[in-house]
XYZ file of C-alpha atoms in Angstrom:
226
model
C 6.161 -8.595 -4.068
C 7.590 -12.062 -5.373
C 10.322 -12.507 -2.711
C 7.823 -13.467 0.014
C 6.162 -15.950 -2.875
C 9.495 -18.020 -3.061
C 8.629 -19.314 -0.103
C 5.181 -20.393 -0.394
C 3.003 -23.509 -2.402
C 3.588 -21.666 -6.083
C 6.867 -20.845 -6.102
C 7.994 -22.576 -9.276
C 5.924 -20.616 -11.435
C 6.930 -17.466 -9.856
C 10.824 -18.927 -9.954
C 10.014 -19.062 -13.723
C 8.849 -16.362 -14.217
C 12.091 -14.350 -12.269
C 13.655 -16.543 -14.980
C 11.857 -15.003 -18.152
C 12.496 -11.847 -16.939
C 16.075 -12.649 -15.033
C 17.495 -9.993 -18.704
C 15.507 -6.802 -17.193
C 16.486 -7.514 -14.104
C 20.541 -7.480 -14.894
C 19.385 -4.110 -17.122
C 18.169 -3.106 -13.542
C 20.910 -3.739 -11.244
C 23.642 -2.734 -14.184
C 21.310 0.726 -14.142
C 21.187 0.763 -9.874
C 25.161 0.664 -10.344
C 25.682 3.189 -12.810
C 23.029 5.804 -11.308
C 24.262 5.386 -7.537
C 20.924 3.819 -6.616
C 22.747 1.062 -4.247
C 20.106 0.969 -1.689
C 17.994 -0.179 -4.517
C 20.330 -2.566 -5.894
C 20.762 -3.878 -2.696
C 16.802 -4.752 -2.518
C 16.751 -6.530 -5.887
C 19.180 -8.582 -4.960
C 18.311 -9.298 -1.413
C 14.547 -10.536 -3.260
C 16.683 -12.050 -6.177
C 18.849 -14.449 -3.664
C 16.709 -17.456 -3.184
C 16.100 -17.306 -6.762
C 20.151 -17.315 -7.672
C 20.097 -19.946 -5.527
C 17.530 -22.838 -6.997
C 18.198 -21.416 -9.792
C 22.210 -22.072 -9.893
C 23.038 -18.279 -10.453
C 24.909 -18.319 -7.069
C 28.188 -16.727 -8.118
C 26.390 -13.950 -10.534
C 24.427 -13.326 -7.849
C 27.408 -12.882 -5.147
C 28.879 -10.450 -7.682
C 26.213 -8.337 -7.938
C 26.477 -7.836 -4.182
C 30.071 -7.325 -4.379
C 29.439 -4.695 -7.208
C 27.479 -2.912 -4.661
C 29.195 -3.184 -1.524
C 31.836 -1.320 -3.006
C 29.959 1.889 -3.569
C 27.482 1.547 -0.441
C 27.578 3.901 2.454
C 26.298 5.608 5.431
C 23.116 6.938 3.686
C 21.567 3.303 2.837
C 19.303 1.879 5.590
C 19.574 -0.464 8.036
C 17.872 -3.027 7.239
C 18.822 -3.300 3.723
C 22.405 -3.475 4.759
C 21.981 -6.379 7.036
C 19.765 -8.498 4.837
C 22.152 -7.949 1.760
C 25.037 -8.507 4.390
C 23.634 -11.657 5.638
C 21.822 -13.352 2.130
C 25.370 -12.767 0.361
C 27.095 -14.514 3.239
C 24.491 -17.548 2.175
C 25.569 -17.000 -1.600
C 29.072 -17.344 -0.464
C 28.682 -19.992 1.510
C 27.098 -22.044 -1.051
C 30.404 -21.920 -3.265
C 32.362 -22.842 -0.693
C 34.006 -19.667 0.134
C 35.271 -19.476 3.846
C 36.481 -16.099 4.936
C 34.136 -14.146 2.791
C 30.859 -15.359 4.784
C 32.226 -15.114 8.067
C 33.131 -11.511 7.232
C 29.680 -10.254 6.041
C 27.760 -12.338 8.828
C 29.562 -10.477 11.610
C 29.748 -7.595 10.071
C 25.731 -7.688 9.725
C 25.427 -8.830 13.564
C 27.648 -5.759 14.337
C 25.204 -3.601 12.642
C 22.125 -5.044 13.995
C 23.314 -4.837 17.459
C 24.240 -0.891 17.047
C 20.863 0.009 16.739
C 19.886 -1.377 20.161
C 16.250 -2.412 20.299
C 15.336 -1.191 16.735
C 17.854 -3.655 15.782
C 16.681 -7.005 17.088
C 14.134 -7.813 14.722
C 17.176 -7.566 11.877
C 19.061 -8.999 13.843
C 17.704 -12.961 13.269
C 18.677 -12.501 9.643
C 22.194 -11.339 10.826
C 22.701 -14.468 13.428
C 22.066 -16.721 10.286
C 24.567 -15.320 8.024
C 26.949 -15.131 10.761
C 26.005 -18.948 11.222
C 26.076 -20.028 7.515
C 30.205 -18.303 7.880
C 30.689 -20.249 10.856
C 29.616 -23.489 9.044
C 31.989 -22.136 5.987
C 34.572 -22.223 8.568
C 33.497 -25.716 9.727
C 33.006 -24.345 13.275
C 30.096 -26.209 14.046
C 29.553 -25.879 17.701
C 29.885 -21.850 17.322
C 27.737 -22.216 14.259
C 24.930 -24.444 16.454
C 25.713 -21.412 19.150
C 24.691 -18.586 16.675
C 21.897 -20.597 16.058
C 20.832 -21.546 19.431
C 20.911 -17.386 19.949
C 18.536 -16.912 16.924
C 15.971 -19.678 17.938
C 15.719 -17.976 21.071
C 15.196 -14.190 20.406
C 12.726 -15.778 17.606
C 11.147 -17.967 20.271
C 10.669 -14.976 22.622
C 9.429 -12.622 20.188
C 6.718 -15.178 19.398
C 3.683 -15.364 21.594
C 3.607 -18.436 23.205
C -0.318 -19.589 21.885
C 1.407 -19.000 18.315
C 3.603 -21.922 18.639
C 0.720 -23.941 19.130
C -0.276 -23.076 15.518
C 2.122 -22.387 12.838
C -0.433 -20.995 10.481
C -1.188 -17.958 12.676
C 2.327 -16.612 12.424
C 3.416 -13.701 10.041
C 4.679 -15.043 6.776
C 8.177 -13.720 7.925
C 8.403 -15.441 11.510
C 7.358 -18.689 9.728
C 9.524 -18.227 7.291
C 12.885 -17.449 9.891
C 11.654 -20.085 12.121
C 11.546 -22.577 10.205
C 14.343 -22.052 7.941
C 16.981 -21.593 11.099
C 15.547 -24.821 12.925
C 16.057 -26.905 9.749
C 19.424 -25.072 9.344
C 20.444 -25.943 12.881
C 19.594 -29.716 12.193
C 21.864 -29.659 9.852
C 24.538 -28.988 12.144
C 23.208 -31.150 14.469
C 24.066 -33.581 11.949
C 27.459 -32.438 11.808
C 28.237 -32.115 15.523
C 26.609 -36.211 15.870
C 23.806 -35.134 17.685
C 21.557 -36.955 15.910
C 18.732 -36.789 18.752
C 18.565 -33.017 18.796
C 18.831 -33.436 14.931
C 15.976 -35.169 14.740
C 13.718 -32.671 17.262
C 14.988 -29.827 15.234
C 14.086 -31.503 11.534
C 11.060 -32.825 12.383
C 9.924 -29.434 13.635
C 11.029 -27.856 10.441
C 9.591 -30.472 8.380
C 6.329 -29.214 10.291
C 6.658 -26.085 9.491
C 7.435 -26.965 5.856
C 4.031 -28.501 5.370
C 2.915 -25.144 6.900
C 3.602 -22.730 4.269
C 3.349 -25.181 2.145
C 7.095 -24.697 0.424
C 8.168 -28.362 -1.481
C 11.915 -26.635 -1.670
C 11.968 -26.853 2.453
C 10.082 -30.041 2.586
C 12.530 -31.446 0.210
C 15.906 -30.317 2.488
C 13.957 -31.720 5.522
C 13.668 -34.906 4.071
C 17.132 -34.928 2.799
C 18.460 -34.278 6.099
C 16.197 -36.801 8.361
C 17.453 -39.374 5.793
C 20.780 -38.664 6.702
């Protein structure tokens, strides 16, 4: 119920208040572990991870998916694998880790792709962990390629009247849209295509002011001044 909130106008107060209660929810995950509830685990952290991140527990939180990736298995579903898969290949990335990202994002774009057509919706969120290892890797142009793949599966999916109007997308197409475009200016940056970097930041600047979230208007800034 909060994870979708991180994203939106409020999302301080609801970051403090994952902070107040950041105790339980160790006692939670510590109890997923100990009962063999990993699939459960797995979703508290997956709705914990933006959280860890703003909130600078990025390496507790990368543990707690390494605690349960060691006991997971066939049973668990889907698309809990590939989301934890993919948001601990962001964790990792974001302490500078190399192999480790790389590793989970292709292993979660191996396991979206195995379920055919019932994958492709999961398998966005796998292209951009797969992408964040690639940038790990400093492998830019196959990180912008991942990307590329992503923004047009997303693009596809979308009808085209939506992209005249943000606001009438689902919470969760906004959200992936707009978080890989302002990801892929980023490595615009990096590659010294500043024109496409530009396109691809102002558009996610756009989409910022959308759903109203001041972290991703913040990054877009921070990027179209570099």
């Amino acid at each position: 119920e909060t994870a979708p909130k991180l994203y939106e106008e409020h999302q301080q107060l609801w970051m403090q208040w994952l902070e107040s209660e950041h105790d339980n929810l160790r006692v939670a995950l510590a109890w997923a572990l100990e009962h063999g509830r990993i699939e459960a685990g797995m979703r508290i952290a997956v709705a914990l991870s933006r959280f860890w991140e703003i909130y600078s527990y990025v390496q507790e939180g990368l543990t707690w998916f390494e605690r349960l990736f060691a006991h997971e298995d066939e049973e668990i579903s889907l698309p809990v694998r590939v989301n934890a898969l993919s948001f601990a290949a962001f964790l990792a990335h974001f302490l500078g880790q190399t192999v480790t990202p790389l590793a989970y994002g292709r292993k979660a774009v191996a396991l979206a792709e195995s379920a055919g057509e019932a994958g492709m919706p999961l398998l966005l969120m796998a292209l951009s962990g797969l992408s964040s290892g690639f940038e790990a890797m400093g492998d830019y142009q196959a990180a912008f390629a991942t990307n590329e793949r992503a923004l047009q599966l997303l693009r596809h999916a979308l009808h085209p009247q939506m992209e005249q109007n943000p606001k009438s997308w689902s919470p969760d197409d906004s959200i992936m849209l707009g978080m890989t475009v302002l990801v892929q200016g980023g490595v615009a940056i990096e590659l010294g295509d500043y024109t496409s970097a530009y396109r691809y930041l102002e558009e996610g600047l756009t989409l910022a002011h959308a759903a109203s979230d001041p972290y991703r208007i913040a990054f877009s800034f921070y990027f179209l001044g570099n």
